[in-house]
XYZ file of C-alpha atoms in Angstrom:
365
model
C 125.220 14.400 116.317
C 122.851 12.101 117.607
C 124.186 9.528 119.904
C 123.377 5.540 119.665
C 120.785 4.824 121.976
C 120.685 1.347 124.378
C 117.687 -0.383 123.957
C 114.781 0.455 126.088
C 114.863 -2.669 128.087
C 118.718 -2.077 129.399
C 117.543 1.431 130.756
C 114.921 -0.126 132.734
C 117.743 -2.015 134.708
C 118.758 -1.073 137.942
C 122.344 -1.906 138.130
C 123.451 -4.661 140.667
C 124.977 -2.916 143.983
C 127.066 -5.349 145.819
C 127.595 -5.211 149.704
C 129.926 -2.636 150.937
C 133.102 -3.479 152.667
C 133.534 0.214 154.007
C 131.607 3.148 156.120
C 130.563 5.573 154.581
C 133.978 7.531 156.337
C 135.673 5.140 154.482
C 136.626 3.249 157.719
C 137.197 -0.964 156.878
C 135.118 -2.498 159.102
C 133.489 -6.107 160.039
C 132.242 -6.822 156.639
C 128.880 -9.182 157.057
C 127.271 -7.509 154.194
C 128.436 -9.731 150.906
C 127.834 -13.708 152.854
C 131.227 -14.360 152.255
C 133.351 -17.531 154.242
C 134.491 -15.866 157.716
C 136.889 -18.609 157.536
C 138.618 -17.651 154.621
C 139.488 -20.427 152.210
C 141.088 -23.921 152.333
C 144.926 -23.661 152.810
C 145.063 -26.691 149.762
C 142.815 -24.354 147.928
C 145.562 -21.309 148.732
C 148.473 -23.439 148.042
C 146.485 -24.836 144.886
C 146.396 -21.247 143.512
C 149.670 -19.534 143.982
C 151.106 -22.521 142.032
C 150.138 -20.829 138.919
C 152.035 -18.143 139.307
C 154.483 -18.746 136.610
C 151.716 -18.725 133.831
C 150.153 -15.744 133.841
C 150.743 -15.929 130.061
C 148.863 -18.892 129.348
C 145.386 -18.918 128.637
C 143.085 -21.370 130.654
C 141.589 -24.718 128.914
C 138.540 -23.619 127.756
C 136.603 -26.362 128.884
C 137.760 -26.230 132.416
C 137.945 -29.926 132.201
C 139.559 -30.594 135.227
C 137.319 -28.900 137.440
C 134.157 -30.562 135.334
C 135.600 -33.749 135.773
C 136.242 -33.034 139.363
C 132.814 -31.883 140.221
C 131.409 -34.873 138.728
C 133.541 -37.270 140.575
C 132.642 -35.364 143.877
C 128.368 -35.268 142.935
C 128.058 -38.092 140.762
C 127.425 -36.283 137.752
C 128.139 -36.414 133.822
C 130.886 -33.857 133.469
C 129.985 -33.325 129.915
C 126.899 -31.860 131.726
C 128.719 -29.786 133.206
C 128.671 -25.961 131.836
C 131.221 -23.199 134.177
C 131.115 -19.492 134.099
C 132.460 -16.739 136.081
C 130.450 -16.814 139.698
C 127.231 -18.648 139.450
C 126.174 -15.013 138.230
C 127.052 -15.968 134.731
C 125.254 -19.385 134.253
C 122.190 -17.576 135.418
C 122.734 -14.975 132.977
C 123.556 -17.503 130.338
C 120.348 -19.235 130.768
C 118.271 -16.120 130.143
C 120.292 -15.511 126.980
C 119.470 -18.564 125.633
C 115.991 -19.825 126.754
C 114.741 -16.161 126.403
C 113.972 -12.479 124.761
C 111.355 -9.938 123.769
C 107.933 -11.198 124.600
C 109.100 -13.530 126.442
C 108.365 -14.046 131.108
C 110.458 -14.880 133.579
C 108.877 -15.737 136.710
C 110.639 -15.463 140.105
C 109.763 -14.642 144.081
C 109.210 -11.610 145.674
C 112.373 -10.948 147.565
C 114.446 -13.228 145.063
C 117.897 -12.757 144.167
C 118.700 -9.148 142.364
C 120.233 -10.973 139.508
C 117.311 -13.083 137.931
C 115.315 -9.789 137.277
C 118.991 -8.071 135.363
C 119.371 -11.234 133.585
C 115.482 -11.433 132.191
C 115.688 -7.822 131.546
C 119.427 -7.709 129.726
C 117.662 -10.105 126.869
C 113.909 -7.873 126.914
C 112.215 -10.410 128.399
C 109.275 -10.003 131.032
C 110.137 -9.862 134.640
C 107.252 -11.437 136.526
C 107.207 -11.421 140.421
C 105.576 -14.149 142.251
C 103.743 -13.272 145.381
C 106.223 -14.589 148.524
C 104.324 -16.703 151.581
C 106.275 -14.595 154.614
C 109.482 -14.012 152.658
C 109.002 -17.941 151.442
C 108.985 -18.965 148.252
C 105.197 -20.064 147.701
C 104.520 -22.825 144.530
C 101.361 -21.864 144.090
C 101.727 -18.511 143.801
C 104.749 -18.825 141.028
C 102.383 -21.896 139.441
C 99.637 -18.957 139.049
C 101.763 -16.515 137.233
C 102.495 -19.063 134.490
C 101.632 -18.218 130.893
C 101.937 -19.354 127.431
C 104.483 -16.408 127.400
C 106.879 -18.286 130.322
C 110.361 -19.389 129.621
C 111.896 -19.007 132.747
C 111.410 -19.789 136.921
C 114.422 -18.664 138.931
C 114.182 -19.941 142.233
C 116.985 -19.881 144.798
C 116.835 -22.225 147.522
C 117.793 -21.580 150.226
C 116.683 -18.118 148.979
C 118.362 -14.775 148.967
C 118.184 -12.495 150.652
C 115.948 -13.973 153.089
C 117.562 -17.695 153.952
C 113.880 -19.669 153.722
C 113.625 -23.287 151.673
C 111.808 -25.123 150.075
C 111.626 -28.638 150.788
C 112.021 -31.743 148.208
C 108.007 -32.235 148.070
C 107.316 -28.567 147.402
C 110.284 -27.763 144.733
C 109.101 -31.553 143.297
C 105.440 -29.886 142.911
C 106.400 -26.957 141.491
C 108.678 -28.732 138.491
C 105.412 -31.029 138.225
C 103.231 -28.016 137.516
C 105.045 -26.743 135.168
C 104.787 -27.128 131.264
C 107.999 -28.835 129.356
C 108.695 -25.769 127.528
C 109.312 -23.967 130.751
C 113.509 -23.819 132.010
C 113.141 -24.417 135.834
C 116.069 -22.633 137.230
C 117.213 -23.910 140.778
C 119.975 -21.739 142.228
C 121.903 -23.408 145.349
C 124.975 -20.973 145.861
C 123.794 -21.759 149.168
C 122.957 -25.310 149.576
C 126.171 -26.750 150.743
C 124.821 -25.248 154.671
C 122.042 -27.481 154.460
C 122.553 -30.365 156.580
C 122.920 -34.286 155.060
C 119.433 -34.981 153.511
C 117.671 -31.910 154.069
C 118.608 -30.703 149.670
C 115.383 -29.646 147.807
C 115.904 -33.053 145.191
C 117.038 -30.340 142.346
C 120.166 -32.145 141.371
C 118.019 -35.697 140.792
C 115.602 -33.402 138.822
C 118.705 -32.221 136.641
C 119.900 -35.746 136.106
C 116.495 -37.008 134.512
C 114.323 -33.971 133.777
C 114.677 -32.075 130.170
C 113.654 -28.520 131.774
C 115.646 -28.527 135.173
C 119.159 -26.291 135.604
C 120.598 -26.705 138.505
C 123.618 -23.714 139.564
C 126.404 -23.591 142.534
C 129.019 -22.033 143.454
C 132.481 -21.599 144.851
C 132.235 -18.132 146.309
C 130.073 -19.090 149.849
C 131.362 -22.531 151.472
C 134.393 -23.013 149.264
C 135.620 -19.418 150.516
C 136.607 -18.632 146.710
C 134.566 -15.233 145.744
C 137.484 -13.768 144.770
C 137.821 -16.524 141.595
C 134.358 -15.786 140.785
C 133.763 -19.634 139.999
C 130.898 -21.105 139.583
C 128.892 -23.722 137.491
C 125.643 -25.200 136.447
C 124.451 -28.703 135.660
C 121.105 -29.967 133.012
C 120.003 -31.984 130.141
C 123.184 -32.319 127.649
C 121.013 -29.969 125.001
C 120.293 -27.074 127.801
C 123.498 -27.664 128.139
C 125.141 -27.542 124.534
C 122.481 -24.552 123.577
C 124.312 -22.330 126.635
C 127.680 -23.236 125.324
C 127.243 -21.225 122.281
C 126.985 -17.987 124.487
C 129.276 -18.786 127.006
C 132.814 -16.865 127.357
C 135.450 -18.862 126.906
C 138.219 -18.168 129.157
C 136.466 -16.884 132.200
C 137.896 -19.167 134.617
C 141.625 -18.759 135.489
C 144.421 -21.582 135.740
C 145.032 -20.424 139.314
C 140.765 -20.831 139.911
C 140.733 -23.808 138.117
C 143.078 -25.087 140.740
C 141.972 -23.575 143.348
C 138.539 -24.797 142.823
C 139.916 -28.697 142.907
C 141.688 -28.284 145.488
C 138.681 -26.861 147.369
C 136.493 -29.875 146.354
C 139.238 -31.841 147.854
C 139.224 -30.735 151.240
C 135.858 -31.864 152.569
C 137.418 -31.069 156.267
C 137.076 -27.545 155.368
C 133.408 -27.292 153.747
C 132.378 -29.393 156.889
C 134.097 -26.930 159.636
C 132.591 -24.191 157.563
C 129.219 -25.584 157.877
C 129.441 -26.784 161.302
C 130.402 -23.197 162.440
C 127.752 -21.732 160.494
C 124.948 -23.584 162.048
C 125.799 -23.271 165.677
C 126.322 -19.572 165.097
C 123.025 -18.865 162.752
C 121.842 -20.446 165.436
C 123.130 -19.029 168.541
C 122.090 -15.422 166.163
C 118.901 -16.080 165.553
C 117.839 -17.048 169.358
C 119.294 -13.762 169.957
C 117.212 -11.706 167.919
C 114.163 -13.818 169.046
C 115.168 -12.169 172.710
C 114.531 -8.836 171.365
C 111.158 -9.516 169.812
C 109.733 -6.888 172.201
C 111.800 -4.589 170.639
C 110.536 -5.462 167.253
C 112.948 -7.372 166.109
C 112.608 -10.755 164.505
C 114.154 -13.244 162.410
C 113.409 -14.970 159.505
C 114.221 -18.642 159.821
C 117.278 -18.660 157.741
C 119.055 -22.219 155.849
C 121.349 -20.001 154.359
C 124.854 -18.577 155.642
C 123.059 -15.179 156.709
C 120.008 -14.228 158.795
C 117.364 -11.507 157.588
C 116.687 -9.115 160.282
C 112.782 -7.432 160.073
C 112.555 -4.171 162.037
C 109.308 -3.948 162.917
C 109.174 -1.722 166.226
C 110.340 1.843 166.926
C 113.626 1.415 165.489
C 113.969 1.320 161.658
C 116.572 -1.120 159.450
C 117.932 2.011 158.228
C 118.656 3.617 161.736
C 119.668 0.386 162.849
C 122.068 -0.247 158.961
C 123.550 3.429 160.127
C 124.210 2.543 163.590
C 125.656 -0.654 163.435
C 128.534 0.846 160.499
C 129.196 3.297 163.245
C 129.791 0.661 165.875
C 131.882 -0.963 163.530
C 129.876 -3.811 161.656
C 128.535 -3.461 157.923
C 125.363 -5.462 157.018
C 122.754 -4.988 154.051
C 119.997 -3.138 153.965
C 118.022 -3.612 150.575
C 115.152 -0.836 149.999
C 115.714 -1.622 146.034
C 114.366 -5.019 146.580
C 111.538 -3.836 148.893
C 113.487 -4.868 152.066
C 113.240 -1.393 153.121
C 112.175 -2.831 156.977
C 114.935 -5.790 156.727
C 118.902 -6.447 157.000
C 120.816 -9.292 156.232
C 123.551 -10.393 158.082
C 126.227 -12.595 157.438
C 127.141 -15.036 160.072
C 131.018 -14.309 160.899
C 133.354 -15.461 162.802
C 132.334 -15.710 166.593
C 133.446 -12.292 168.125
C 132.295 -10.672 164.754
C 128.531 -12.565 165.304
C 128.908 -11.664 169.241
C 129.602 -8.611 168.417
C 127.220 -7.485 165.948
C 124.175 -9.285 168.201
C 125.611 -7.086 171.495
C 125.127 -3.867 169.265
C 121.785 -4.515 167.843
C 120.689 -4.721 171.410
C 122.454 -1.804 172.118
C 120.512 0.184 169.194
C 117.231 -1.127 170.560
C 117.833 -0.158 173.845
C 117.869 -3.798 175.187
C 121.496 -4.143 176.277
C-alpha cells in the first residue's frame, strides 16, 4: 500500500530545535539557552493567572478582546488592529500563510530567526537569504534580493540570534525601497530592552503604511513563555485577511489575564530592563577582556549576547564545557553559527558565573 506523501516543500524543512534546559546527563542546569526572563514573571501577572482556575471548562473569547483592548490602551493603537496568536511564532506563521505560496520569495538576513525560513517553506514559498553586514542586518543587501517574485521581508530587530539593530533611518529606508505589494515584516519580541527612543519607527510605519506588520511578544520582558502569547499589529485588511487563518482559541483565559496584568505592571518590565542592560553590559566588557583568547562579542540590543569563537578554542568545545560546569547556552551550527553561542543574560550569579567559566575554558582565569 502506498503511503500519502507530504509535499516536497515540508520535507525540505528542518524542524525548529528549541534551547535545551538539560545536559546531555540529564542534569537541570543554569538554563541561558531559550532568552527567557531570569526574573520570572510579575507577581500581578501570577496572581492574574491562577484566578482562572475554576474555568478550565470554558473556552476563551475568541477575540481576546481584553488583551487587544489593553494593548492598545498601553501603545496607542486601534485594537481592532490588533490580531493575537499563540507566541509571536504564530503571527509570523500566519503572515506567510496568507501573503504567500508556491512561486512565491521571502526574503530575510543571514543569521535571522529559524522561524521565518519554516514559515516561507510550510506554504512552498522561496526562502531567500540576504547577505548580513557582520551579523547586521544590511538594507541594501535585502533591497538587492528583491524580485517581482517577493511577498515577504522578515526582519527582526533587535535580531536573533545575534542582538544587532537597525536604527529608525535604516529600517525607514528599507520600507521606502520596497514595492507596495511587498509585506514588510518587523519582528520586536525583543524591543521592549531597547532604551526610551532608541525603537526602529516600525510601529509608526504600521499605523500609516499598507505593507508594514509589526509582531511582539509576551514570552521575553513580560516573563510569560509559558502562555505562549503573543500578537501583531497592521493595516485593518492585513489584518482581516490573517484572521481567516488564524486559530481561534489559542490564547487561554488564565493568559489572557495574565497578559493584562503584565501590561499593568510597568515596575516590572522596567526592573527587567534595567537589570538586563547593566548585566549585557557588565557581559559583554567581559568577553572584550578575553579578545586575546579569541573571543568577542557581538554588540547585542537584545536580552542575550552572541559569543564568536574565533581562537584556539571552538563554540562547540566551549557549548560542551560550559554544560559540564553547569551553564547551558546555544550553539547553532544549523543556522551557520557553527563558530558562535548565544547567551542569555541571567540573573547576576548565573551571568558571573557563566563569564568566570568561559575564562576558565580559555585558559584566562
Amino acid at each position: 500500500m502506498t503511503a500519502p506523501q507530504p509535499k516536497p516543500w515540508i520535507m525540505g524543512i528542518a524542524p525548529y530545535i528549541p534551547g535545551r534546559s538539560t545536559t546531555d546527563d540529564g542534569r537541570k542546569v543554569a538554563k541561558l539557552s531559550s532568552n527567557e526572563n531570569p526574573l520570572g514573571t510579575s507577581p500581578a501577572a501570577r496572581d492574574a493567572f491562577a484566578s482562572a482556575a475554576g474555568e478550565l471548562e470554558r473556552y476563551p473569547d475568541a477575540s481576546g478582546a481584553i488583551v487587544r483592548e489593553t494593548i492598545a490602551a498601553t501603545y496607542d493603537l486601534d485594537p481592532a488592529r490588533i490580531i493575537y496568536g499563540n507566541g509571536s511564532d504564530e503571527v509570523l506563521h500566519l503572515a506567510a500563510g496568507t501573503f504567500a505560496g508556491p512561486g512565491d520569495e521571502v526574503i530575510f538576513v543571514h543569521y535571522g530567526f529559524a522561524v521565518y525560513e519554516i514559515a516561507a517553506r510550510r506554504v512552498g514559498a522561496t526562502p531567500v537569504i540576504a547577505p548580513d553586514k557582520d551579523y547586521a542586518t544590511d538594507v541594501d543587501a535585502v533591497l538587492a534580493c528583491v524580485t517581482e517574485r517577493t511577498r515577504i521581508v522578515y526582519i527582526a530587530n533587535p535580531n536573533n540570534p545575534t542582538g544587532t539593530f537597525a536604527p529608525r533611518d535604516e529600517i525607514a529606508r528599507l520600507h521606502a525601497g520596497l514595492p507596495g505589494h511587498v509585506l514588510l515584516v518587523l519582528d520586536h519580541a525583543y524591543a521592549e530592552y531597547l532604551d526610551a527612543g532608541e525603537e526602529d519607527g516600525g510601529m509608526a510605519l504600521a499605523k500609516t503604511a499598507a505593507n508594514v506588520l509589526v509582531t511582539r511578544t509576551f514570552s521575553k520582558i513580560f516573563g510569560l513563555a509559558a502562555e505562549r502569547i503573543g500578537w501583531g499589529y497592521a493595516h485593518a485588511d492585513i489584518i482581516e485577511a490573517m484572521h481567516r487563518i488564524r486559530l481561534p482559541f489559542s490564547m487561554t483565559i488564565a493568559g489572557q489575564r495574565a497578559a493584562v496584568a503584565a501590561l499593568g505592571d510597568q515596575a516590572f518590565v522596567n526592573h527587567t530592563r534595567a537589570h538586563n542592560a547593566r548585566w549585557r553590559a557588565w557581559f559583554s566588557d567581559e568577553i572584550g577582556k578575553l579578545g586575546n583568547a579569541g573571543l568577542r562579542a557581538v554588540p547585542s540590543k537584545a536580552n542575550f549576547v552572541l559569543v564568536l569563537f574565533e581562537g584556539d578554542v571552538t563554540a562547540e568545545q566551549a557549548y560542551r564545557g560550559l554544560m559540564e560546569k553547569g551553564y547551558i547556552v546555544r550553539w547553532l551550527p544549523g543556522q551557520g553559527l557553527a563558530n558562535g553561542l548565544r547567551i542569555t543574560i541571567g540573573t547576576e550569579d548565573e551571568t558571573r558565573g557563566v563569564a568566570q567559566a568561559l575564562r576558565e575554558l580559555v585558559g584566562a582565569a
